[in-house]
Amino acid sequence: MDIKIYPDPVLFEDCEEVSVINDDFIAKVNEMIETMRNADGIGLAAPQIGILGRFFVCLDFSTEERVDSLVLINPVITEKKGRVESKEGCLSIPGFYEYVYRYEEIEVKALDLKGKEIVYCPTGLQSVVFQHEYDHLDGILFPERMNSITKDIFMKKINKEFK
Ligand code: QAP
Ligand code: CO
């Protein structure tokens, strides 16, 4: 799978809820996990591979050596609290990293690959990765979460790099 690079318009679209979880869908998700891991990523959302569906994959930071991956389908953030500064990058904006603001803790409800509802209460890196990937589903890239001065400088840099 090819990762879409900024400013590909697909990265700015609103994604649609997933309505069926069938074998085709599961195969896509597994290919996405492989694509994320091959690219040394910690999270990858559907629009980044050109699919306008509300789902993302990421590493499971609770497992030893991050061997497991998580798949969140139709995620909804149901609680948010606190604020942290998080230094982030994005597979769709390769080579650029900057601090953004995130909630410290969130509660997220999502479906897993079996269609079962799971409630996550992540903290730390897991929490900010969920927020970063969730934003992709609304066409939001991480510069939107920077303070406005930092964002201006960052946008100038990436607009020069990716023309
Ligand atoms: C989102 O991003 C994230 O520029 C996931 O050259 C990142 O996996 C959320 C990557 C950090 C919170 C903190 C970026 C790989 C991976 C690059 C990624 C690059 C190679 C980004
Ligand atoms: Co990203």
PDB file of N, CA and C in Angstrom, residues 45-114:
ATOM      1  N   ALA A  45      -3.895   5.862   9.642  1.00  0.00           N
ATOM      2  CA  ALA A  45      -5.344   5.978   9.487  1.00  0.00           C
ATOM      3  C   ALA A  45      -5.732   5.726   8.031  1.00  0.00           C
ATOM      4  N   ALA A  46      -6.967   5.244   7.825  1.00  0.00           N
ATOM      5  CA  ALA A  46      -7.437   4.840   6.497  1.00  0.00           C
ATOM      6  C   ALA A  46      -7.203   5.882   5.396  1.00  0.00           C
ATOM      7  N   PRO A  47      -7.499   7.186   5.627  1.00  0.00           N
ATOM      8  CA  PRO A  47      -7.288   8.142   4.530  1.00  0.00           C
ATOM      9  C   PRO A  47      -5.831   8.232   4.078  1.00  0.00           C
ATOM     10  N   GLN A  48      -4.904   7.855   4.947  1.00  0.00           N
ATOM     11  CA  GLN A  48      -3.476   7.893   4.579  1.00  0.00           C
ATOM     12  C   GLN A  48      -3.119   6.846   3.528  1.00  0.00           C
ATOM     13  N   ILE A  49      -4.005   5.862   3.344  1.00  0.00           N
ATOM     14  CA  ILE A  49      -3.798   4.917   2.253  1.00  0.00           C
ATOM     15  C   ILE A  49      -4.926   5.061   1.217  1.00  0.00           C
ATOM     16  N   GLY A  50      -5.604   6.194   1.269  1.00  0.00           N
ATOM     17  CA  GLY A  50      -6.587   6.534   0.251  1.00  0.00           C
ATOM     18  C   GLY A  50      -7.970   5.951   0.454  1.00  0.00           C
ATOM     19  N   ILE A  51      -8.257   5.430   1.670  1.00  0.00           N
ATOM     20  CA  ILE A  51      -9.588   4.892   1.960  1.00  0.00           C
ATOM     21  C   ILE A  51     -10.325   5.855   2.889  1.00  0.00           C
ATOM     22  N   LEU A  52     -11.525   6.307   2.457  1.00  0.00           N
ATOM     23  CA  LEU A  52     -12.249   7.298   3.266  1.00  0.00           C
ATOM     24  C   LEU A  52     -13.200   6.630   4.254  1.00  0.00           C
ATOM     25  N   GLY A  53     -12.639   5.742   5.080  1.00  0.00           N
ATOM     26  CA  GLY A  53     -13.413   5.021   6.101  1.00  0.00           C
ATOM     27  C   GLY A  53     -12.925   5.399   7.490  1.00  0.00           C
ATOM     28  N   ARG A  54     -13.860   5.310   8.464  1.00  0.00           N
ATOM     29  CA  ARG A  54     -13.503   5.720   9.834  1.00  0.00           C
ATOM     30  C   ARG A  54     -12.848   4.559  10.598  1.00  0.00           C
ATOM     31  N   PHE A  55     -11.585   4.323  10.309  1.00  0.00           N
ATOM     32  CA  PHE A  55     -10.821   3.326  11.072  1.00  0.00           C
ATOM     33  C   PHE A  55      -9.333   3.637  10.992  1.00  0.00           C
ATOM     34  N   PHE A  56      -8.625   3.161  12.018  1.00  0.00           N
ATOM     35  CA  PHE A  56      -7.168   3.308  12.024  1.00  0.00           C
ATOM     36  C   PHE A  56      -6.518   2.146  12.744  1.00  0.00           C
ATOM     37  N   VAL A  57      -5.235   1.984  12.502  1.00  0.00           N
ATOM     38  CA  VAL A  57      -4.441   0.960  13.196  1.00  0.00           C
ATOM     39  C   VAL A  57      -3.317   1.689  13.930  1.00  0.00           C
ATOM     40  N   CYS A  58      -2.848   1.089  15.010  1.00  0.00           N
ATOM     41  CA  CYS A  58      -1.695   1.656  15.719  1.00  0.00           C
ATOM     42  C   CYS A  58      -1.050   0.570  16.565  1.00  0.00           C
ATOM     43  N   LEU A  59       0.136   0.865  17.064  1.00  0.00           N
ATOM     44  CA  LEU A  59       0.791  -0.087  17.955  1.00  0.00           C
ATOM     45  C   LEU A  59       0.041  -0.124  19.282  1.00  0.00           C
ATOM     46  N   ASP A  60       0.088  -1.272  19.926  1.00  0.00           N
ATOM     47  CA  ASP A  60      -0.470  -1.438  21.263  1.00  0.00           C
ATOM     48  C   ASP A  60       0.671  -1.248  22.257  1.00  0.00           C
ATOM     49  N   PHE A  61       0.710  -0.067  22.873  1.00  0.00           N
ATOM     50  CA  PHE A  61       1.828   0.261  23.759  1.00  0.00           C
ATOM     51  C   PHE A  61       1.760  -0.463  25.099  1.00  0.00           C
ATOM     52  N   SER A  62       0.668  -1.178  25.317  1.00  0.00           N
ATOM     53  CA  SER A  62       0.573  -1.912  26.586  1.00  0.00           C
ATOM     54  C   SER A  62       1.229  -3.286  26.489  1.00  0.00           C
ATOM     55  N   THR A  63       1.548  -3.722  25.279  1.00  0.00           N
ATOM     56  CA  THR A  63       2.149  -5.047  25.139  1.00  0.00           C
ATOM     57  C   THR A  63       3.666  -4.954  25.083  1.00  0.00           C
ATOM     58  N   GLU A  64       4.294  -5.976  25.589  1.00  0.00           N
ATOM     59  CA  GLU A  64       5.759  -6.104  25.593  1.00  0.00           C
ATOM     60  C   GLU A  64       6.303  -5.892  24.179  1.00  0.00           C
ATOM     61  N   GLU A  65       7.300  -5.001  24.035  1.00  0.00           N
ATOM     62  CA  GLU A  65       7.946  -4.768  22.731  1.00  0.00           C
ATOM     63  C   GLU A  65       6.949  -4.315  21.656  1.00  0.00           C
ATOM     64  N   ARG A  66       5.779  -3.842  22.083  1.00  0.00           N
ATOM     65  CA  ARG A  66       4.751  -3.353  21.141  1.00  0.00           C
ATOM     66  C   ARG A  66       4.472  -4.376  20.026  1.00  0.00           C
ATOM     67  N   VAL A  67       4.415  -5.654  20.406  1.00  0.00           N
ATOM     68  CA  VAL A  67       4.222  -6.693  19.393  1.00  0.00           C
ATOM     69  C   VAL A  67       2.817  -6.692  18.819  1.00  0.00           C
ATOM     70  N   ASP A  68       1.851  -6.222  19.611  1.00  0.00           N
ATOM     71  CA  ASP A  68       0.473  -6.234  19.136  1.00  0.00           C
ATOM     72  C   ASP A  68       0.107  -4.905  18.482  1.00  0.00           C
ATOM     73  N   SER A  69      -0.891  -4.983  17.614  1.00  0.00           N
ATOM     74  CA  SER A  69      -1.440  -3.780  16.999  1.00  0.00           C
ATOM     75  C   SER A  69      -2.890  -3.660  17.428  1.00  0.00           C
ATOM     76  N   LEU A  70      -3.397  -2.452  17.399  1.00  0.00           N
ATOM     77  CA  LEU A  70      -4.810  -2.214  17.692  1.00  0.00           C
ATOM     78  C   LEU A  70      -5.496  -1.728  16.424  1.00  0.00           C
ATOM     79  N   VAL A  71      -6.749  -2.107  16.281  1.00  0.00           N
ATOM     80  CA  VAL A  71      -7.577  -1.639  15.168  1.00  0.00           C
ATOM     81  C   VAL A  71      -8.805  -0.985  15.786  1.00  0.00           C
ATOM     82  N   LEU A  72      -9.033   0.270  15.511  1.00  0.00           N
ATOM     83  CA  LEU A  72     -10.215   0.964  16.021  1.00  0.00           C
ATOM     84  C   LEU A  72     -11.115   1.338  14.859  1.00  0.00           C
ATOM     85  N   ILE A  73     -12.331   0.819  14.890  1.00  0.00           N
ATOM     86  CA  ILE A  73     -13.308   1.039  13.819  1.00  0.00           C
ATOM     87  C   ILE A  73     -14.442   1.921  14.354  1.00  0.00           C
ATOM     88  N   ASN A  74     -14.824   2.937  13.578  1.00  0.00           N
ATOM     89  CA  ASN A  74     -15.854   3.905  13.991  1.00  0.00           C
ATOM     90  C   ASN A  74     -15.618   4.432  15.406  1.00  0.00           C
ATOM     91  N   PRO A  75     -14.398   4.873  15.696  1.00  0.00           N
ATOM     92  CA  PRO A  75     -14.109   5.345  17.052  1.00  0.00           C
ATOM     93  C   PRO A  75     -14.858   6.632  17.394  1.00  0.00           C
ATOM     94  N   VAL A  76     -15.216   6.760  18.671  1.00  0.00           N
ATOM     95  CA  VAL A  76     -15.845   7.986  19.188  1.00  0.00           C
ATOM     96  C   VAL A  76     -15.133   8.342  20.488  1.00  0.00           C
ATOM     97  N   ILE A  77     -14.698   9.596  20.606  1.00  0.00           N
ATOM     98  CA  ILE A  77     -14.069  10.042  21.849  1.00  0.00           C
ATOM     99  C   ILE A  77     -15.179  10.516  22.775  1.00  0.00           C
ATOM    100  N   THR A  78     -15.313   9.825  23.918  1.00  0.00           N
ATOM    101  CA  THR A  78     -16.449  10.074  24.805  1.00  0.00           C
ATOM    102  C   THR A  78     -16.069  10.865  26.054  1.00  0.00           C
ATOM    103  N   GLU A  79     -14.778  10.972  26.355  1.00  0.00           N
ATOM    104  CA  GLU A  79     -14.302  11.782  27.485  1.00  0.00           C
ATOM    105  C   GLU A  79     -12.932  12.338  27.114  1.00  0.00           C
ATOM    106  N   LYS A  80     -12.639  13.546  27.582  1.00  0.00           N
ATOM    107  CA  LYS A  80     -11.301  14.126  27.384  1.00  0.00           C
ATOM    108  C   LYS A  80     -10.950  14.899  28.633  1.00  0.00           C
ATOM    109  N   LYS A  81      -9.709  14.779  29.083  1.00  0.00           N
ATOM    110  CA  LYS A  81      -9.289  15.640  30.190  1.00  0.00           C
ATOM    111  C   LYS A  81      -7.786  15.896  30.207  1.00  0.00           C
ATOM    112  N   GLY A  82      -7.430  17.067  30.757  1.00  0.00           N
ATOM    113  CA  GLY A  82      -6.034  17.445  30.881  1.00  0.00           C
ATOM    114  C   GLY A  82      -5.456  17.900  29.551  1.00  0.00           C
ATOM    115  N   ARG A  83      -4.235  18.418  29.611  1.00  0.00           N
ATOM    116  CA  ARG A  83      -3.579  18.865  28.379  1.00  0.00           C
ATOM    117  C   ARG A  83      -2.102  18.516  28.467  1.00  0.00           C
ATOM    118  N   VAL A  84      -1.547  18.015  27.367  1.00  0.00           N
ATOM    119  CA  VAL A  84      -0.116  17.691  27.306  1.00  0.00           C
ATOM    120  C   VAL A  84       0.453  18.233  26.005  1.00  0.00           C
ATOM    121  N   GLU A  85       1.760  18.452  26.013  1.00  0.00           N
ATOM    122  CA  GLU A  85       2.468  18.768  24.781  1.00  0.00           C
ATOM    123  C   GLU A  85       3.089  17.477  24.296  1.00  0.00           C
ATOM    124  N   SER A  86       2.915  17.216  23.008  1.00  0.00           N
ATOM    125  CA  SER A  86       3.317  15.946  22.423  1.00  0.00           C
ATOM    126  C   SER A  86       4.128  16.244  21.172  1.00  0.00           C
ATOM    127  N   LYS A  87       5.346  15.712  21.091  1.00  0.00           N
ATOM    128  CA  LYS A  87       6.129  15.915  19.865  1.00  0.00           C
ATOM    129  C   LYS A  87       5.743  14.834  18.876  1.00  0.00           C
ATOM    130  N   GLU A  88       5.207  15.252  17.730  1.00  0.00           N
ATOM    131  CA  GLU A  88       4.647  14.292  16.787  1.00  0.00           C
ATOM    132  C   GLU A  88       5.231  14.419  15.387  1.00  0.00           C
ATOM    133  N   GLY A  89       5.084  13.329  14.660  1.00  0.00           N
ATOM    134  CA  GLY A  89       5.364  13.306  13.244  1.00  0.00           C
ATOM    135  C   GLY A  89       4.173  12.642  12.590  1.00  0.00           C
ATOM    136  N   CYS A  90       4.259  12.418  11.284  1.00  0.00           N
ATOM    137  CA  CYS A  90       3.150  11.782  10.570  1.00  0.00           C
ATOM    138  C   CYS A  90       3.730  11.110   9.338  1.00  0.00           C
ATOM    139  N   LEU A  91       3.306   9.891   9.069  1.00  0.00           N
ATOM    140  CA  LEU A  91       3.808   9.184   7.888  1.00  0.00           C
ATOM    141  C   LEU A  91       3.446   9.927   6.600  1.00  0.00           C
ATOM    142  N   SER A  92       2.443  10.795   6.648  1.00  0.00           N
ATOM    143  CA  SER A  92       2.051  11.565   5.467  1.00  0.00           C
ATOM    144  C   SER A  92       2.798  12.893   5.343  1.00  0.00           C
ATOM    145  N   ILE A  93       3.602  13.224   6.363  1.00  0.00           N
ATOM    146  CA  ILE A  93       4.453  14.428   6.317  1.00  0.00           C
ATOM    147  C   ILE A  93       5.861  13.993   6.746  1.00  0.00           C
ATOM    148  N   PRO A  94       6.481  13.091   5.962  1.00  0.00           N
ATOM    149  CA  PRO A  94       7.726  12.458   6.428  1.00  0.00           C
ATOM    150  C   PRO A  94       8.862  13.451   6.641  1.00  0.00           C
ATOM    151  N   GLY A  95       9.599  13.226   7.726  1.00  0.00           N
ATOM    152  CA  GLY A  95      10.797  14.020   7.999  1.00  0.00           C
ATOM    153  C   GLY A  95      10.567  15.269   8.836  1.00  0.00           C
ATOM    154  N   PHE A  96       9.326  15.542   9.215  1.00  0.00           N
ATOM    155  CA  PHE A  96       9.015  16.753   9.975  1.00  0.00           C
ATOM    156  C   PHE A  96       8.337  16.399  11.307  1.00  0.00           C
ATOM    157  N   TYR A  97       8.797  17.031  12.361  1.00  0.00           N
ATOM    158  CA  TYR A  97       8.296  16.735  13.713  1.00  0.00           C
ATOM    159  C   TYR A  97       8.093  18.053  14.443  1.00  0.00           C
ATOM    160  N   GLU A  98       7.063  18.126  15.238  1.00  0.00           N
ATOM    161  CA  GLU A  98       6.830  19.364  15.999  1.00  0.00           C
ATOM    162  C   GLU A  98       5.909  19.082  17.187  1.00  0.00           C
ATOM    163  N   TYR A  99       5.950  19.982  18.150  1.00  0.00           N
ATOM    164  CA  TYR A  99       5.080  19.858  19.324  1.00  0.00           C
ATOM    165  C   TYR A  99       3.661  20.301  19.014  1.00  0.00           C
ATOM    166  N   VAL A 100       2.715  19.546  19.524  1.00  0.00           N
ATOM    167  CA  VAL A 100       1.291  19.878  19.411  1.00  0.00           C
ATOM    168  C   VAL A 100       0.659  19.737  20.792  1.00  0.00           C
ATOM    169  N   TYR A 101      -0.540  20.255  20.930  1.00  0.00           N
ATOM    170  CA  TYR A 101      -1.296  20.091  22.173  1.00  0.00           C
ATOM    171  C   TYR A 101      -2.288  18.956  22.017  1.00  0.00           C
ATOM    172  N   ARG A 102      -2.362  18.145  23.048  1.00  0.00           N
ATOM    173  CA  ARG A 102      -3.333  17.041  23.074  1.00  0.00           C
ATOM    174  C   ARG A 102      -3.982  16.954  24.447  1.00  0.00           C
ATOM    175  N   TYR A 103      -5.100  16.229  24.505  1.00  0.00           N
ATOM    176  CA  TYR A 103      -5.648  15.866  25.819  1.00  0.00           C
ATOM    177  C   TYR A 103      -4.709  14.847  26.448  1.00  0.00           C
ATOM    178  N   GLU A 104      -4.677  14.877  27.771  1.00  0.00           N
ATOM    179  CA  GLU A 104      -3.804  13.935  28.481  1.00  0.00           C
ATOM    180  C   GLU A 104      -4.430  12.538  28.497  1.00  0.00           C
ATOM    181  N   GLU A 105      -5.700  12.519  28.870  1.00  0.00           N
ATOM    182  CA  GLU A 105      -6.416  11.242  28.929  1.00  0.00           C
ATOM    183  C   GLU A 105      -7.725  11.364  28.170  1.00  0.00           C
ATOM    184  N   ILE A 106      -8.091  10.293  27.513  1.00  0.00           N
ATOM    185  CA  ILE A 106      -9.370  10.259  26.797  1.00  0.00           C
ATOM    186  C   ILE A 106     -10.048   8.918  27.067  1.00  0.00           C
ATOM    187  N   GLU A 107     -11.339   8.883  26.772  1.00  0.00           N
ATOM    188  CA  GLU A 107     -12.047   7.599  26.719  1.00  0.00           C
ATOM    189  C   GLU A 107     -12.552   7.466  25.286  1.00  0.00           C
ATOM    190  N   VAL A 108     -12.301   6.330  24.688  1.00  0.00           N
ATOM    191  CA  VAL A 108     -12.686   6.102  23.295  1.00  0.00           C
ATOM    192  C   VAL A 108     -13.481   4.811  23.202  1.00  0.00           C
ATOM    193  N   LYS A 109     -14.601   4.886  22.521  1.00  0.00           N
ATOM    194  CA  LYS A 109     -15.380   3.684  22.222  1.00  0.00           C
ATOM    195  C   LYS A 109     -15.199   3.376  20.744  1.00  0.00           C
ATOM    196  N   ALA A 110     -14.945   2.125  20.437  1.00  0.00           N
ATOM    197  CA  ALA A 110     -14.733   1.726  19.043  1.00  0.00           C
ATOM    198  C   ALA A 110     -15.094   0.262  18.876  1.00  0.00           C
ATOM    199  N   LEU A 111     -15.257  -0.154  17.626  1.00  0.00           N
ATOM    200  CA  LEU A 111     -15.466  -1.567  17.327  1.00  0.00           C
ATOM    201  C   LEU A 111     -14.124  -2.204  17.021  1.00  0.00           C
ATOM    202  N   ASP A 112     -13.978  -3.478  17.374  1.00  0.00           N
ATOM    203  CA  ASP A 112     -12.789  -4.228  16.952  1.00  0.00           C
ATOM    204  C   ASP A 112     -13.133  -5.024  15.687  1.00  0.00           C
ATOM    205  N   LEU A 113     -12.191  -5.847  15.233  1.00  0.00           N
ATOM    206  CA  LEU A 113     -12.393  -6.571  13.968  1.00  0.00           C
ATOM    207  C   LEU A 113     -13.520  -7.595  14.033  1.00  0.00           C
ATOM    208  N   LYS A 114     -13.956  -7.921  15.273  1.00  0.00           N
ATOM    209  CA  LYS A 114     -15.103  -8.840  15.412  1.00  0.00           C
ATOM    210  C   LYS A 114     -16.418  -8.077  15.493  1.00  0.00           C
TER     211      LYS A 114
END
